[in-house]
Coordinates of C-alpha atoms and ligand atoms in Angstrom, one line a residue:
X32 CA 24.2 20.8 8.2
X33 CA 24.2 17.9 5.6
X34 CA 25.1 14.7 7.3
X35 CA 28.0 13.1 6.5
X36 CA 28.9 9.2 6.2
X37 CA 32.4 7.7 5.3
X38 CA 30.3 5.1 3.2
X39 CA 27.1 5.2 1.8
X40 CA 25.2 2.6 -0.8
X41 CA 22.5 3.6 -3.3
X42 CA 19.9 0.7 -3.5
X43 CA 18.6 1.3 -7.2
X44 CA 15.2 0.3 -7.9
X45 CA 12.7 1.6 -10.3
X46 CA 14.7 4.4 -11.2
X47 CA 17.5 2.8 -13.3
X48 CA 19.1 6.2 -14.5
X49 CA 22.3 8.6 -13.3
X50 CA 20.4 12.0 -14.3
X51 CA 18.0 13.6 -12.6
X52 CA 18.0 10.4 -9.9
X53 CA 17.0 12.4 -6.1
X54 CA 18.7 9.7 -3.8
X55 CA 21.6 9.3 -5.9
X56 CA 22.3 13.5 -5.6
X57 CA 21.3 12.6 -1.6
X58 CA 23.6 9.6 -1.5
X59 CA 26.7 11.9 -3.6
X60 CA 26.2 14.9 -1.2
X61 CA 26.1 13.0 1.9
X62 CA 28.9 10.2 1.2
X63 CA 32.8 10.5 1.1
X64 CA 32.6 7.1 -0.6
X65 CA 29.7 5.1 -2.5
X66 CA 28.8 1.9 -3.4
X67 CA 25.6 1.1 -6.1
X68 CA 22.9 -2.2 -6.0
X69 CA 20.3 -3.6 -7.3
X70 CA 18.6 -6.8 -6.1
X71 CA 16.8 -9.1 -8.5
X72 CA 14.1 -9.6 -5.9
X73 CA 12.7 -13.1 -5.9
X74 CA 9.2 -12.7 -4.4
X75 CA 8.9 -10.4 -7.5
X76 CA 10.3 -12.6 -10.1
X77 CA 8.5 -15.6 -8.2
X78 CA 5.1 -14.5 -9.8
X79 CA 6.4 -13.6 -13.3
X80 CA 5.7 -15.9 -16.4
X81 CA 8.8 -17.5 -17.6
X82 CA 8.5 -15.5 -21.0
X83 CA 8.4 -11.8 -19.6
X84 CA 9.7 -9.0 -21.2
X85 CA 10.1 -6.5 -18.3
X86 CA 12.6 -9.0 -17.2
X87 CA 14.3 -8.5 -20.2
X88 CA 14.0 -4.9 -20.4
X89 CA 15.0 -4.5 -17.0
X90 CA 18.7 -6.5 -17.4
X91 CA 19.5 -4.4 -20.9
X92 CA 18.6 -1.3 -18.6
X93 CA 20.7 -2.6 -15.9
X94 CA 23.9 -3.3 -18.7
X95 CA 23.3 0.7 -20.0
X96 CA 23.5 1.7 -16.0
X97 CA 26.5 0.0 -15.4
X98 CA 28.5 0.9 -18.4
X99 CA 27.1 4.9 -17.5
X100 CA 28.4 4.3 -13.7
X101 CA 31.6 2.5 -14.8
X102 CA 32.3 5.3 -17.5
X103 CA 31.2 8.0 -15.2
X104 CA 34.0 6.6 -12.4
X105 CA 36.4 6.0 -15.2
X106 CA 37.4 3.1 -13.8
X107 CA 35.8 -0.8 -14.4
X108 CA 35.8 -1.8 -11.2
X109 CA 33.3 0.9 -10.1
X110 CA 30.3 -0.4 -11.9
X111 CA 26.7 -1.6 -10.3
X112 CA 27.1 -4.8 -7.6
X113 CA 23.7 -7.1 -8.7
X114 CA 22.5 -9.6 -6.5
X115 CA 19.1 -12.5 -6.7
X116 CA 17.1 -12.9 -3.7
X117 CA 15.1 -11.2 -1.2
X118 CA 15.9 -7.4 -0.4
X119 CA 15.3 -7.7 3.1
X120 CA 17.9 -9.9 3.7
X121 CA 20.5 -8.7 1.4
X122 CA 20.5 -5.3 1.8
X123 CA 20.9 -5.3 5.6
X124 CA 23.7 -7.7 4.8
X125 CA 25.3 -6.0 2.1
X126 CA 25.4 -2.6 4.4
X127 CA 27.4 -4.8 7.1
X128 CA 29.7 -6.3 4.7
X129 CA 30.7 -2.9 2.9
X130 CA 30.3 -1.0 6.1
X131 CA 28.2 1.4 4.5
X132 CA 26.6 3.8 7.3
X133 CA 23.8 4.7 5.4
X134 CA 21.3 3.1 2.4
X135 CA 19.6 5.3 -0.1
X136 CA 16.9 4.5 -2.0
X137 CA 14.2 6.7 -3.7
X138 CA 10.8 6.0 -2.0
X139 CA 7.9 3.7 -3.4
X140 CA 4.2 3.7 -1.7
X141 CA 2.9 0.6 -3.6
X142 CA 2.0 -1.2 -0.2
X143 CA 4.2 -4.5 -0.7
X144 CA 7.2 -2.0 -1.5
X145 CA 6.2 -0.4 1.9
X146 CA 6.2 -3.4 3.8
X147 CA 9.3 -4.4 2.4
X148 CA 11.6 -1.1 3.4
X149 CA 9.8 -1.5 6.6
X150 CA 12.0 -4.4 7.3
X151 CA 14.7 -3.4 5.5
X152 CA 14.8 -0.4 7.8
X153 CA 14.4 -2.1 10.7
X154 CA 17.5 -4.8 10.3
X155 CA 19.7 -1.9 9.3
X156 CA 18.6 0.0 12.4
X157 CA 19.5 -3.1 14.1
X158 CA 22.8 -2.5 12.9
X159 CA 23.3 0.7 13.5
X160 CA 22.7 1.4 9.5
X161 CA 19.8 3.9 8.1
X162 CA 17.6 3.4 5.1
X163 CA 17.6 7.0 4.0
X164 CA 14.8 7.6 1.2
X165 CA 13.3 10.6 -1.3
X166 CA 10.7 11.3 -3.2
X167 CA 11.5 10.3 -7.2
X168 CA 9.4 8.9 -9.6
X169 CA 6.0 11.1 -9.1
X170 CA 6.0 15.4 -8.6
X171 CA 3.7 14.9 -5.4
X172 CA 3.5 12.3 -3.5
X173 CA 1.4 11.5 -0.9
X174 CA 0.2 14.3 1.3
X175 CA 1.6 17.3 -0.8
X176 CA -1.5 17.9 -2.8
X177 CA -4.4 18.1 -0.6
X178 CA -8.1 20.1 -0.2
X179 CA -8.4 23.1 1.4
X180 CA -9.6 20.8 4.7
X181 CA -6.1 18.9 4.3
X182 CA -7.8 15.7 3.2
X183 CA -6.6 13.6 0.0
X184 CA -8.7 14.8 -3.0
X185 CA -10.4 11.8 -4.7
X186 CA -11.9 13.5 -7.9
X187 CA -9.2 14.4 -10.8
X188 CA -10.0 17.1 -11.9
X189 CA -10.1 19.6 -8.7
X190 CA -7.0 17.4 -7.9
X191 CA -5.3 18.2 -11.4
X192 CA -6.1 22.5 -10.6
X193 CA -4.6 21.8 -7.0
X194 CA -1.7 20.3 -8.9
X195 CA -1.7 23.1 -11.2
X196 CA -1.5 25.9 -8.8
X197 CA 1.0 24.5 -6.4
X198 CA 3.5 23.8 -9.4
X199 CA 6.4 25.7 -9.2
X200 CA 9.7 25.4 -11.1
X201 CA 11.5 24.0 -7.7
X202 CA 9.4 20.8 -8.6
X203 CA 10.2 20.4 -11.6
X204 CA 14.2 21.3 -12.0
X205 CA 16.7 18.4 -12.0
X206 CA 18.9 17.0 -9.2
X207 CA 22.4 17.7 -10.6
X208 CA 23.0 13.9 -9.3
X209 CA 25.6 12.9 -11.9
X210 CA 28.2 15.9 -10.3
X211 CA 30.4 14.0 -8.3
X212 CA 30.0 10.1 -9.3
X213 CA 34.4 10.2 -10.7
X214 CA 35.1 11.1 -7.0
X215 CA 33.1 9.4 -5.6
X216 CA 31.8 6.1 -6.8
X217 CA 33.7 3.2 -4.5
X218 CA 35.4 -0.3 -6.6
X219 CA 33.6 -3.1 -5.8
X220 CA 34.9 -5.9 -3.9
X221 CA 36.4 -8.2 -6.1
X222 CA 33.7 -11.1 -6.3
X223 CA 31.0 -8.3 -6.9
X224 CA 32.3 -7.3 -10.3
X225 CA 30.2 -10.1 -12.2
X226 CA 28.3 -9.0 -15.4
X227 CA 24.8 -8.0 -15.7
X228 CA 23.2 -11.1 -15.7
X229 CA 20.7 -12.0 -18.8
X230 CA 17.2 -13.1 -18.7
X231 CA 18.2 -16.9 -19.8
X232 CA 20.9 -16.9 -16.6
X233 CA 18.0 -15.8 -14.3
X234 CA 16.0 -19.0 -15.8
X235 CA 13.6 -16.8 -17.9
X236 CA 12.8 -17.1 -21.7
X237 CA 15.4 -15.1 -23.6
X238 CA 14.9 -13.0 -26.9
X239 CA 11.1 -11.6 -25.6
X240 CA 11.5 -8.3 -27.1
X241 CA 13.2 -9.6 -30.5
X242 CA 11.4 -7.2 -33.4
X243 CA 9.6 -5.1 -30.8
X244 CA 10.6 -1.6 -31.2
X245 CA 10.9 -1.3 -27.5
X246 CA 14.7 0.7 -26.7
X247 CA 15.7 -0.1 -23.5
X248 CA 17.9 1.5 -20.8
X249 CA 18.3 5.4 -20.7
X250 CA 19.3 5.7 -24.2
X251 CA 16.0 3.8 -24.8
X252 CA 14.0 6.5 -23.4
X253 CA 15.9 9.4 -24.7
X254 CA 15.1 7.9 -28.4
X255 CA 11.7 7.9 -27.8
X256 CA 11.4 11.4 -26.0
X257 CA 13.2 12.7 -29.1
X258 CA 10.9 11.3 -31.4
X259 CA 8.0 12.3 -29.3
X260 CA 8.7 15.9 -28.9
X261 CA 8.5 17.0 -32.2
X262 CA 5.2 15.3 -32.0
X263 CA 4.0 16.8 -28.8
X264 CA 2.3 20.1 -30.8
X265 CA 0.1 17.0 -32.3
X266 CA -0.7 15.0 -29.3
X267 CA -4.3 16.3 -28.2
X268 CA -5.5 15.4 -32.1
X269 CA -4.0 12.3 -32.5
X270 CA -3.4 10.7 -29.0
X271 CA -7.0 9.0 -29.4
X272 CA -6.2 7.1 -32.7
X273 CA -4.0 4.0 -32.4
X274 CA -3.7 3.5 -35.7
X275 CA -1.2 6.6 -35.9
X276 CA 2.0 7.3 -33.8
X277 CA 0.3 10.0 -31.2
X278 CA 1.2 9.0 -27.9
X279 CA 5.2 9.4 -26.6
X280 CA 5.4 4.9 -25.6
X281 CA 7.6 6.4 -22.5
X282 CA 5.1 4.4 -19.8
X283 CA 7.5 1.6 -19.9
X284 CA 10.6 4.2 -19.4
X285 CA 8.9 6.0 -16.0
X286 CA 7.6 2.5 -14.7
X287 CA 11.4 1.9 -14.8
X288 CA 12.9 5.2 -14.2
X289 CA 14.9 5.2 -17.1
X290 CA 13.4 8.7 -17.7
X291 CA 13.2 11.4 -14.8
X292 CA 9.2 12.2 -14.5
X293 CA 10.5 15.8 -13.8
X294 CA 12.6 16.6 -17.0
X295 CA 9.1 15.2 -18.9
X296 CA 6.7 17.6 -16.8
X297 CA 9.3 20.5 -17.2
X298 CA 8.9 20.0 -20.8
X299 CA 5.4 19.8 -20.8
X300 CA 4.6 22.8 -18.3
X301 CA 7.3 25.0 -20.2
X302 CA 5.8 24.5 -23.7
X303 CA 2.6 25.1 -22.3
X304 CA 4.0 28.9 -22.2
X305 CA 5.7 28.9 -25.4
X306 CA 5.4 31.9 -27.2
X307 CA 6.7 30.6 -30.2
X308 CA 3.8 27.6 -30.5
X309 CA 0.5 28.1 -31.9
X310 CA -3.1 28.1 -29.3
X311 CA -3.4 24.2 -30.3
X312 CA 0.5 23.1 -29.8
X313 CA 0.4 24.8 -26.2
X314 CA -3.1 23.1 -25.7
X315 CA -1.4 19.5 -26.7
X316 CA 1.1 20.0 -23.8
X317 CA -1.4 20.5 -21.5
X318 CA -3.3 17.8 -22.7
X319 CA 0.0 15.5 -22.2
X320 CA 0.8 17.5 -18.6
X321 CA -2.4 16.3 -17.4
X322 CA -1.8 12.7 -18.6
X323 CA 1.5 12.9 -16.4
X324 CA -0.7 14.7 -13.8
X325 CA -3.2 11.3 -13.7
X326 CA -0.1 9.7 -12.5
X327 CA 0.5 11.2 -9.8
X328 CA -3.7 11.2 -8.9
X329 CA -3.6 7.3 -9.0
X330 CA -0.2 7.1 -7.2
X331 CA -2.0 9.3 -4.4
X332 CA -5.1 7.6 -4.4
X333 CA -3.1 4.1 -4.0
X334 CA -0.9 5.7 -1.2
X335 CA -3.9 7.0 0.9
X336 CA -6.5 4.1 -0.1
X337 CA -4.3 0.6 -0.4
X338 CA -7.4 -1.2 0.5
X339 CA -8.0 -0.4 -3.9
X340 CA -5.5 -3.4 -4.2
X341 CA -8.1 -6.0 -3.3
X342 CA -11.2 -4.5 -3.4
X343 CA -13.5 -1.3 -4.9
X344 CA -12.4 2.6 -4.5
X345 CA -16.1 2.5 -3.1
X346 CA -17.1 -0.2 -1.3
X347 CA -20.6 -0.5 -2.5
X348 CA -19.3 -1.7 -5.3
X349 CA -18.3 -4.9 -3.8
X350 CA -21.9 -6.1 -3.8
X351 CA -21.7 -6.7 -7.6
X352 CA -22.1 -9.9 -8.6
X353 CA -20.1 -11.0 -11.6
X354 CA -20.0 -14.0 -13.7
X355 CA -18.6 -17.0 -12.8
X356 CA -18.7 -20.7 -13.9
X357 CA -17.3 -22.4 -17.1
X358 CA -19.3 -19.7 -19.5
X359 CA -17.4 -17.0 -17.5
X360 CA -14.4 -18.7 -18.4
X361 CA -14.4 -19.6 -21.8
X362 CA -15.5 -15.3 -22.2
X363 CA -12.3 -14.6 -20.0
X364 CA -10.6 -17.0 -22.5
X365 CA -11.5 -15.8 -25.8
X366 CA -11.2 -12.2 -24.2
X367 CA -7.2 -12.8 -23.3
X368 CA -6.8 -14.2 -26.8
X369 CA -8.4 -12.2 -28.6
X370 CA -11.0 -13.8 -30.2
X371 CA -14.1 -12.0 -29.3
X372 CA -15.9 -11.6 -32.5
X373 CA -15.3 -8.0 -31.7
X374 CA -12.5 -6.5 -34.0
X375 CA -11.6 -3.7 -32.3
X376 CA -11.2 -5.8 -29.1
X377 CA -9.3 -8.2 -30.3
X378 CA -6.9 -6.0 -32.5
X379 CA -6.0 -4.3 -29.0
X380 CA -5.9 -8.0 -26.8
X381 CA -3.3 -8.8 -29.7
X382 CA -1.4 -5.8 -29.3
X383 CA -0.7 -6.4 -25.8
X384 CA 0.2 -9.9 -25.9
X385 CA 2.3 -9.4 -28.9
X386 CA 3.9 -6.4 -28.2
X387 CA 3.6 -5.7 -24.3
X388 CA 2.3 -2.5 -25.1
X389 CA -1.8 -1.3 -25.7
X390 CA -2.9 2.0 -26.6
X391 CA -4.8 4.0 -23.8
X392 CA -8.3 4.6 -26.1
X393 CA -8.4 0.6 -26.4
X394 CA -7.4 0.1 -22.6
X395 CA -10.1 1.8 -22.1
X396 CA -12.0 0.0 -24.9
X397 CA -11.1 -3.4 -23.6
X398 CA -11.5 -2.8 -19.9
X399 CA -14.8 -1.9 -20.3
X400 CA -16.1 -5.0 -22.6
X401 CA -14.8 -7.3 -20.2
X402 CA -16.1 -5.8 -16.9
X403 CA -19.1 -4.2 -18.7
X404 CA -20.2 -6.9 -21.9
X405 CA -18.6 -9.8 -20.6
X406 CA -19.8 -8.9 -17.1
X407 CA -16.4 -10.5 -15.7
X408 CA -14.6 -9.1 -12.2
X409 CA -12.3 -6.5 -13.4
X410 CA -10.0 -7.6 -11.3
X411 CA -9.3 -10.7 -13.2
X412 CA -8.6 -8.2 -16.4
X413 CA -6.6 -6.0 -13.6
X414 CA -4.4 -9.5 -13.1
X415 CA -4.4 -9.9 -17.4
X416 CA -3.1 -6.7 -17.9
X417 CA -0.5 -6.6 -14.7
X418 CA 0.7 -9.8 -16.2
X419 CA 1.0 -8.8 -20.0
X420 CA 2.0 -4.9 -19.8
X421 CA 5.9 -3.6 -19.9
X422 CA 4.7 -0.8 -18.2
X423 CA 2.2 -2.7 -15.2
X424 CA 2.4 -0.3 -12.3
X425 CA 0.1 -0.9 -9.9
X426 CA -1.3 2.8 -9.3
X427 CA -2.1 3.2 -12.7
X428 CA -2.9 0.0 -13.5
X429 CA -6.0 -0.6 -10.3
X430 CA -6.9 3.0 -10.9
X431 CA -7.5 2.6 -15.1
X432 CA -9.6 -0.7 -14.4
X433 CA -11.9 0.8 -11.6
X434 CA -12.3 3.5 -13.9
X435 CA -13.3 1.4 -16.5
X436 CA -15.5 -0.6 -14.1
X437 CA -17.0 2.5 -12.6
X438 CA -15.6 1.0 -9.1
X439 CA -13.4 3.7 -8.6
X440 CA -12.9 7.5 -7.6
X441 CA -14.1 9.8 -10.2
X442 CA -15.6 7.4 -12.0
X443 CA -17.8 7.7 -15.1
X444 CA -21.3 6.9 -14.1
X445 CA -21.9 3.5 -14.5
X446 CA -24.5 3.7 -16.8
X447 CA -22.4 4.7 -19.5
X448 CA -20.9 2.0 -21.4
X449 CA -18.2 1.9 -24.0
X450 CA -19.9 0.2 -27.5
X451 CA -17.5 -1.4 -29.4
X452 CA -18.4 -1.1 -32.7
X453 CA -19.0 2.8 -32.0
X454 CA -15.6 3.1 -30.2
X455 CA -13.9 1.4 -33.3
X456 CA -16.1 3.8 -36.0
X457 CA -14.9 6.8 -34.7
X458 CA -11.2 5.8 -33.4
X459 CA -10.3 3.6 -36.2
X460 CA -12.3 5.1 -38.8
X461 CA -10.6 3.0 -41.9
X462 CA -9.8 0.2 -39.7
X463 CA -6.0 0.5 -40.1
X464 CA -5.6 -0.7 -36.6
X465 CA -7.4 -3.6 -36.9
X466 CA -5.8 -5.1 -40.4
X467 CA -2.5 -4.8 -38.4
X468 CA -3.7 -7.0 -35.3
X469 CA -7.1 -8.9 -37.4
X470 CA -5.6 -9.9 -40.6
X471 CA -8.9 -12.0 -40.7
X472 CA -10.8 -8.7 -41.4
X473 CA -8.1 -7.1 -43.2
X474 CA -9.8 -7.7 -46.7
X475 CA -12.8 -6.4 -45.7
X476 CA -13.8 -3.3 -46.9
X477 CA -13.1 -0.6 -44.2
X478 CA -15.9 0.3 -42.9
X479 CA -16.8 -3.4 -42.9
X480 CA -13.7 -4.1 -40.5
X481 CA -16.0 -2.8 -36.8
X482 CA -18.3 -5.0 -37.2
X483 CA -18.2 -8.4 -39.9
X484 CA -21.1 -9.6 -38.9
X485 CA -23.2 -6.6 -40.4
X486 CA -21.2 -7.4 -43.4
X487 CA -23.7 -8.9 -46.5
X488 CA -22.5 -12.8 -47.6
X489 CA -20.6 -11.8 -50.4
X490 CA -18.7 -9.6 -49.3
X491 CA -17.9 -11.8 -46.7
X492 CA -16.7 -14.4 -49.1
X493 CA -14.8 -12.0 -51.7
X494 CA -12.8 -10.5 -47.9
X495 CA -12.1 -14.9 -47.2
X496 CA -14.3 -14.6 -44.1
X497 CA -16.4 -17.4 -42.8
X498 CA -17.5 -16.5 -39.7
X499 CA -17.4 -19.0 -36.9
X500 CA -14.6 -20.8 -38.7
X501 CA -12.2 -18.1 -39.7
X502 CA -12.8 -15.3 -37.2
X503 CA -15.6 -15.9 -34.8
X504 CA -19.2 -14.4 -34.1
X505 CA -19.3 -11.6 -31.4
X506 CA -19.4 -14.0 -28.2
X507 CA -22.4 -11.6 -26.6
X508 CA -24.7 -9.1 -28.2
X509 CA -23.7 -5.7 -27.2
X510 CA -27.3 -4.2 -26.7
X511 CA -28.2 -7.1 -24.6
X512 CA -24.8 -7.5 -22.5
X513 CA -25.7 -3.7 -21.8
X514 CA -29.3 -4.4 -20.6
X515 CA -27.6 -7.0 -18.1
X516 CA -25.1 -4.9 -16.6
X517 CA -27.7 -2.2 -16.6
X518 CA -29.1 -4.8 -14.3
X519 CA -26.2 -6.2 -12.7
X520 CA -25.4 -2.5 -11.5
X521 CA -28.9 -1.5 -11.1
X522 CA -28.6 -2.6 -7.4
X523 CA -26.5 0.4 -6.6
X524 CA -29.3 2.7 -8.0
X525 CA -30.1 5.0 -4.3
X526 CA -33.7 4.3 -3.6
X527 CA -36.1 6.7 -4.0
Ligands
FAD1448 C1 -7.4 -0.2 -17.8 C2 -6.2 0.6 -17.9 C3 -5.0 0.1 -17.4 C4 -3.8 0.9 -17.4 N1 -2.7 0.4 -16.9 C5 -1.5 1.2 -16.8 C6 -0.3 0.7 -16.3 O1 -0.3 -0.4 -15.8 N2 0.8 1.5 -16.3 C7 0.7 2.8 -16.9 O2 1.8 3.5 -16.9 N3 -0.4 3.3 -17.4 C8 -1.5 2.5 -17.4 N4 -2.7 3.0 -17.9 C9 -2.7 4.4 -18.4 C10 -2.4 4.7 -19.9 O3 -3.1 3.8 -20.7 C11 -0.9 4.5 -20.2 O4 -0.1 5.2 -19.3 C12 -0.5 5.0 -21.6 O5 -1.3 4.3 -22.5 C13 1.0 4.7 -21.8 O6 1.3 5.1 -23.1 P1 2.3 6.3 -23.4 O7 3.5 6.3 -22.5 O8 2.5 6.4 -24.9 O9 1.3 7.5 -22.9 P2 1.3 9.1 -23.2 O10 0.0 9.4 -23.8 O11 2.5 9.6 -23.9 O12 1.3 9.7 -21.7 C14 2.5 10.0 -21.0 C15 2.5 9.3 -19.7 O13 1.4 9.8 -18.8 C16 1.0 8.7 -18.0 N5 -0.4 8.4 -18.2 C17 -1.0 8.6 -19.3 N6 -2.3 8.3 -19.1 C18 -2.5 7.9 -17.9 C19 -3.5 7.4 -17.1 N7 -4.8 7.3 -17.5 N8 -3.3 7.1 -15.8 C20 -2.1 7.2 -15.3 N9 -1.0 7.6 -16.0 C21 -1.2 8.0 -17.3 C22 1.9 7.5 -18.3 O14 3.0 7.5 -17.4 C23 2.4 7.8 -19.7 O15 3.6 7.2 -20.1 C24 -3.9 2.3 -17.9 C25 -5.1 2.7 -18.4 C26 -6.2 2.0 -18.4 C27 -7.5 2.5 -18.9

């Protein structure tokens, strides 16, 4: 029999959406009466740079969730309660005040977000009160995808075929969680119906995503999973090339929840089927399915190995010795900025400090010049890129940069390493991408734009270049930077 609690309160946090939302159904099936939060949580915002855009996105998401609740009650006083501070005190607090038997949250195994609930749980035990919480934002979590000897797999692909065969539609239909929110949905107290706050009142830069097409909120995501889905038959061909539109840009959206992970697999695993779509269309939505599938890999691997936050999937790895010193530096530096001599680089640095967003080909591209050219910790580009991205999430983010820095599971061998000049010749053929980040190069001719260096004096002058002044010379030598990581990694060669 389904538990029942006079009052209940939903604790929203990455999963800012009404649809498709599994401890909001929970919350609406098991409570006469419910109250909705979410807690600006100060050790989070504590480490953020004052200009950040997820901050941003994050309060217009919050407006659009309020307005759905308030609509979805009928009635203004039933909207979201938001407070600033630390969840562990709040929550238990807010429980008491409202008298709110139960709290229910969607689950989150990012080790801080596990520590946190932890106490949470405990002070509303202490109370009397239970934190009540559900799988959400990933199709298997934890321990529901394991090998045949019940151990967490470590390898993706065997992982992604588990994946595959387990897959049923009961994982992938909605929870019908927006049913009773008019009955249910409790007025706030009085002092708790305060606007969303904005950026600017929570002391951070306002305006960050001014001229970014970034939509925000759930109607943010649905634009963009509209747009991508008559695009989806095209993915597998044109995913690789950031200079054309080939990906769906919903990462930010499932970092946030403002898009239900299950309504995107459905989509992909149906059209997978579809009769109606040509052998390469149904190939594309399995090549996007497996991207979602990756997901849920790193969130599993981050679940069962948390040790991955501080140091390498496999410990030898540890014994690497990067470079440090003011040389180091001044590489991290012009790496950051964007000014590595290396157009290709660069164009994608500039992407992600001007936008919030990079492509996955140059993620990949970039990761691997900084660990692998600039022989530089990836965990400092780990921090860059946690720092920079609207869609940082920790799984994702660790398991990309051990990948690149061949730290992690599955890991390409570490003798292969990305060339930059290569990577750009065949994934920005005409250099399009570039002459929108490097408008340096732009005049250059474009097969000119990989590399300027190779480029003959004239042509040089006729494009405005003067290297070193106006754009500078690559800050290593590729075929050398390889021979030293060769060596660098050449300690983990097993002895024969
Ligand atoms: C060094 C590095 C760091 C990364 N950091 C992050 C991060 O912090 N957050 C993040 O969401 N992704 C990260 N990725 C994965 C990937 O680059 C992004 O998910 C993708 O570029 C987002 O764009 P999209 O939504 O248009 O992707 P699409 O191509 O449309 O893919 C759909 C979704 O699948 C998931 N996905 C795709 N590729 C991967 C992948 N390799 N690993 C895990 N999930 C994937 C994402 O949720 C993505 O939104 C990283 C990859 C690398 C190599």
């Amino acid at each position: 029999m389904t538990p029942s609690y006079p009052v209940g309160l939903i604790w929203f946090r990455r999963d800012l959406r009404l649809a498709d939302n599994a401890a909001l159904y929970h919350a609406l099936q098991q409570c006469e009466k419910l109250y909705c939060v979410f807690v600006f949580d100060d050790s989070i915002l504590g480490g953020l740079p004052q200009a950040d855009r997820r901050v941003e996105f994050i309060c217009q998401s919050l407006t659009e969730l309020d307005q759905a609740l308030r609509s979805a009650a009928g009635r203004p006083e039933a909207g979201l309660i938001t407070r600033r501070g630390l969840p562990q005190h709040i929550i238990p607090a807010l429980a008491q005040q409202l008298d709110a038997a139960a709290v229910f949250c969607n689950d989150d195994d990012e080790p801080s977000a596990l520590a946190r609930d932890a106490q949470v749980e405990r002070s509303l035990q202490s109370q009397g009160q239970l934190l009540l919480r559900f799988k959400d934002h990933r199709i298997f979590a934890r321990d529901e995808v394991l090998t045949q000897s019940l151990s967490p797999f470590s390898v993706f692909t065997p992982y992604k075929n588990a994946w595959l065969r387990k897959i049923t539609p009961f994982y992938l239909s909605s929870y019908p969680s927006e049913r009773d929110l008019r009955t249910k949905l409790a007025d706030r107290p009085e002092a708790e119906r305060r606007p969303i706050p904005t950026a600017a009142e929570l002391g951070f830069a306002p305006g960050t995503l001014n001229g970014l097409r970034l939509p925000t909120g759930i109607g943010g995501a649905r634009r963009l999973l509209a747009d991508f889905l008559p695009r989806l038959p095209q993915y597998k061909t044109a995913r690789d090339y950031p200079a054309l539109k080939g990906p769906s840009y919903l990462s930010v959206h499932l970092r946030f929840g403002t898009v239900s992970i299950r309504e995107l697999a459905r989509i992909a695993h149906e059209s997978m089927q579809r009769e109606d779509w040509d052998a390469q269309a149904r190939e594309a939505a399995a090549t996007w399915l497996s991207e979602l599938i990756w997901r849920d890999f790193y969130f599993q691997i981050l679940a069962h190995h948390p040790h991955v936050v501080e140091r390498s999937f496999k410990p030898a790895y540890d014994a690497i010795a990067w470079e440090t010193g003011p040389e180091a530096e001044a590489l991290f530096a012009a790496w950051c900025e964007g000014r590595t001599g290396y157009p290709l680089v660069d164009a994608a640095m500039r992407q992600l400090s001007s936008s919030g967003y990079m492509h996955n080909r140059l993620r990949m591209v970039a990761a691997s010049f900084l660990v692998k050219d600039l022989g530089i910790d990836w965990r400092r580009g780990e921090a860059w890129f946690a720092e920079q991205l609207n869609d940082f999430d920790l799984a994702a983010n660790n398991g990309g940069w051990q990948w690149a820095a061949s730290t992690g599971c599955d890991a390409q061998p570490w003798f292969r390493i990305f060339n930059p000049v290569t990577q750009s010749q065949k994934f920005d053929p005409e250099g399009r991408f570039i002459a929108r980040y490097v408008p340096e190069v732009a005049r250059l001719a474009p097969g000119l734009r990989h590399a300027p260096w190779l480029a003959r004096p004239l042509e040089l002058a006729e494009a405005g270049i003067s290297l070193g002044h106006s754009y500078p010379y690559p800050v290593v030598e590729h075929a050398a930077a390889r021979e030293k990581t060769l060596a660098r990694y050449g300690i983990l060669k097993p002895k024969s």
